[in-house]
Amino acid sequence: MEVHARRDGRPIGVVAAADADAVDRAARAAHDALPGWRATSPAARAAAIGRYARLLEQFSDLIAERVADEVGKPLPEAHAEVARAIDVVHHFAGEAARLWSAHLPAESLVTGSTVRPDPVGVVAAITPWNFPVALVLWKLAPALAAGCTVIVKPAQEAPLAAWTLVDIAQQAGLPPGVVNIVTGDGPTVGEALSTHPLVAKVAFTGSRRVAEQIAGWAAPRLKHLSLELGGHGALVVLPDADLDVAVDVAISQGYVNTGQACYAVNRVLLTPDVVEPFLERFRVRFAELKPGVMTTDRGLARHVMLLDEARNAGALVDGGEVTDGRWVHPALVTGAGPGVRLVDEEPFTPIVAVMAVPDVDAAVAEANRPDYGLVNYVCGEDLRACLETAGRLQSGTVAINGWRVVVPHAPYGGWRGSGLGTELGRPGLEAFCRWQHLRVLR
Ligand code: NAP
Ligand code: MG
């Protein structure tokens, strides 16, 4: 399969289209490597993952160029993605060394309980194209730390960056078979991985539709599963909020990666008295925004469809134009409410809807209305009020007075329709462990 640069269509590489046999070979390789990697001491695993992180740093320019080419994102954004993803690898190198068992004493020194973590086994990591480095390394690093071996299946739009990550893992000296990659068609490779008897866990990031298919294959085979799905982020602006901060959150997170981000702000919820002052400030920043590249033609068509539908429903749309086939301008939508698709379903395109709500209770109800729960945002000067509001939002993450939401040491995961399970943080490591209780009675 040929891979093309998104900006100019130039061919940038060729990858294999794996079939079920290729997946089987990868699963066997990963399974064969498992006993050795599982038996490696936590300290040695930590050292190996640390070497990997340092080699990724050395190759970070190359990786970022691949991301920029494949996804079409600006090079500085690709660099930022790669740098933050490498921080995650450093973090889990440290966690590998801290993965110890616990002794729960009883009457004598020999009796009691030892509780020890064991790797779940071979992990299939199925990832999307929007953050093709981060979403691989969020799975790969903790899986390796836990002692698992991994098969990566990247998105067809962006397989080269993922390929490079796996290549660097070999160069860093991770034993053969510990990190593997299969490229190819999602349904073919995805089914082969999710049904393979040697695969113990499927760690997936992507759409709800595909998640349901994967769950349908994995559940009856009792495989471990983590599903990181879409979001429909709301920004709740409390009446006392600093509107410049609120605007910064809405602009930065509404249009990040040309809206192709699961943690994007898609709805700004304001009480009537602050709507106009907010919009006045918002429009100043909005006027300076440049168009961005949509990575897929499907996303581009969806952007146009969502805005047309909102206009037909009587909403006002600023911006949103498509230029030059692949570039879209960010869009601001006012006057759209429930029933309009872009406020009900994740747009995954650069669209921010500004919605007036009677009061904070109504803002919380609207934030929680669609069946998503990944990241929400609250702005306000009274921190107690922010925390109380945040506590009522049904999402795995709530950011207060800012937009940098992801850190390696804190859990990230979707509630409700946004998924199952957690990545990053301590829970993101333990997600790759199963626990053994050794009970010594005498
Ligand atoms: P997608 O279509 O679900 O694809 C994701 C991955 O699944 C790709 O590797 C794809 O391979 C593979 N796949 C496709 N069909 C499959 C099948 N039937 N069985 C198994 N695997 C299959 O998602 P996308 O359009 O690339 O990404 C956008 C979605 O990801 C959005 O909903 C977004 O919100 C979500 N997302 C969530 C997070 C998070 O952390 N929660 C982060 C980023 C993105 P092919 O490329 O070969 O089709
Ligand atoms: Mg796809």
Coordinates of C-alpha atoms in Angstrom, one line a residue, residues 232-237 246 249-251 253-255 259 264-271 275 278-279 282-283 286 303 306-307 309-311 315-318 330-357 363 366-367 369-370:
H232 CA -17.7 16.1 22.6
G233 CA -15.9 18.5 24.9
A234 CA -17.9 21.2 26.6
L235 CA -16.3 24.3 28.0
V236 CA -18.5 25.6 30.9
V237 CA -17.8 29.3 31.5
A246 CA -12.0 31.1 28.4
V249 CA -9.2 27.5 25.9
A250 CA -11.9 27.6 23.3
I251 CA -9.6 28.7 20.5
Q253 CA -8.6 23.4 22.1
G254 CA -11.5 24.0 19.7
Y255 CA -9.2 24.1 16.7
G259 CA -10.3 19.9 15.1
A264 CA -11.4 19.1 21.4
V265 CA -13.7 21.7 22.8
N266 CA -16.8 21.5 20.6
R267 CA -19.4 23.4 22.7
V268 CA -18.9 26.6 24.7
L269 CA -21.7 27.0 27.3
L270 CA -22.3 30.5 28.5
T271 CA -24.9 32.2 30.7
V275 CA -22.4 35.6 25.6
F278 CA -17.2 36.3 25.1
L279 CA -18.0 36.4 21.4
F282 CA -13.4 35.3 20.6
R283 CA -13.9 37.0 17.2
F286 CA -10.8 33.8 15.5
H303 CA -17.1 19.2 7.9
L306 CA -22.2 19.4 9.4
L307 CA -22.1 23.1 8.6
E309 CA -27.0 21.0 8.2
A310 CA -26.5 23.6 10.9
R311 CA -27.3 26.4 8.5
A315 CA -27.8 28.4 12.9
L316 CA -25.2 31.1 12.0
V317 CA -21.8 29.9 10.7
D318 CA -18.7 32.0 10.6
P330 CA -12.1 26.9 11.5
A331 CA -15.8 27.5 12.0
L332 CA -17.7 29.3 14.7
V333 CA -21.4 28.3 15.0
T334 CA -24.0 30.2 17.0
G335 CA -27.7 29.5 17.4
A336 CA -27.4 25.7 17.2
G337 CA -29.0 23.5 19.8
P338 CA -29.8 19.9 20.5
G339 CA -31.0 18.1 17.4
V340 CA -28.3 19.8 15.2
R341 CA -25.8 17.1 14.5
L342 CA -22.7 19.1 15.3
V343 CA -23.8 19.6 18.9
D344 CA -25.0 16.0 19.3
E345 CA -22.1 14.0 17.6
E346 CA -18.4 14.5 17.7
P347 CA -17.6 16.6 14.7
F348 CA -13.8 15.7 14.5
T349 CA -13.4 18.8 12.4
P350 CA -12.6 22.4 13.5
I351 CA -16.1 23.5 14.7
V352 CA -16.9 25.3 17.9
A353 CA -20.5 25.9 18.8
V354 CA -21.2 28.7 21.2
M355 CA -24.5 28.1 23.1
A356 CA -26.3 30.2 25.6
V357 CA -27.7 28.4 28.7
A363 CA -24.7 24.2 31.5
E366 CA -26.0 20.3 28.5
A367 CA -22.4 19.2 28.9
R369 CA -26.3 15.4 27.5
P370 CA -24.6 13.7 24.6

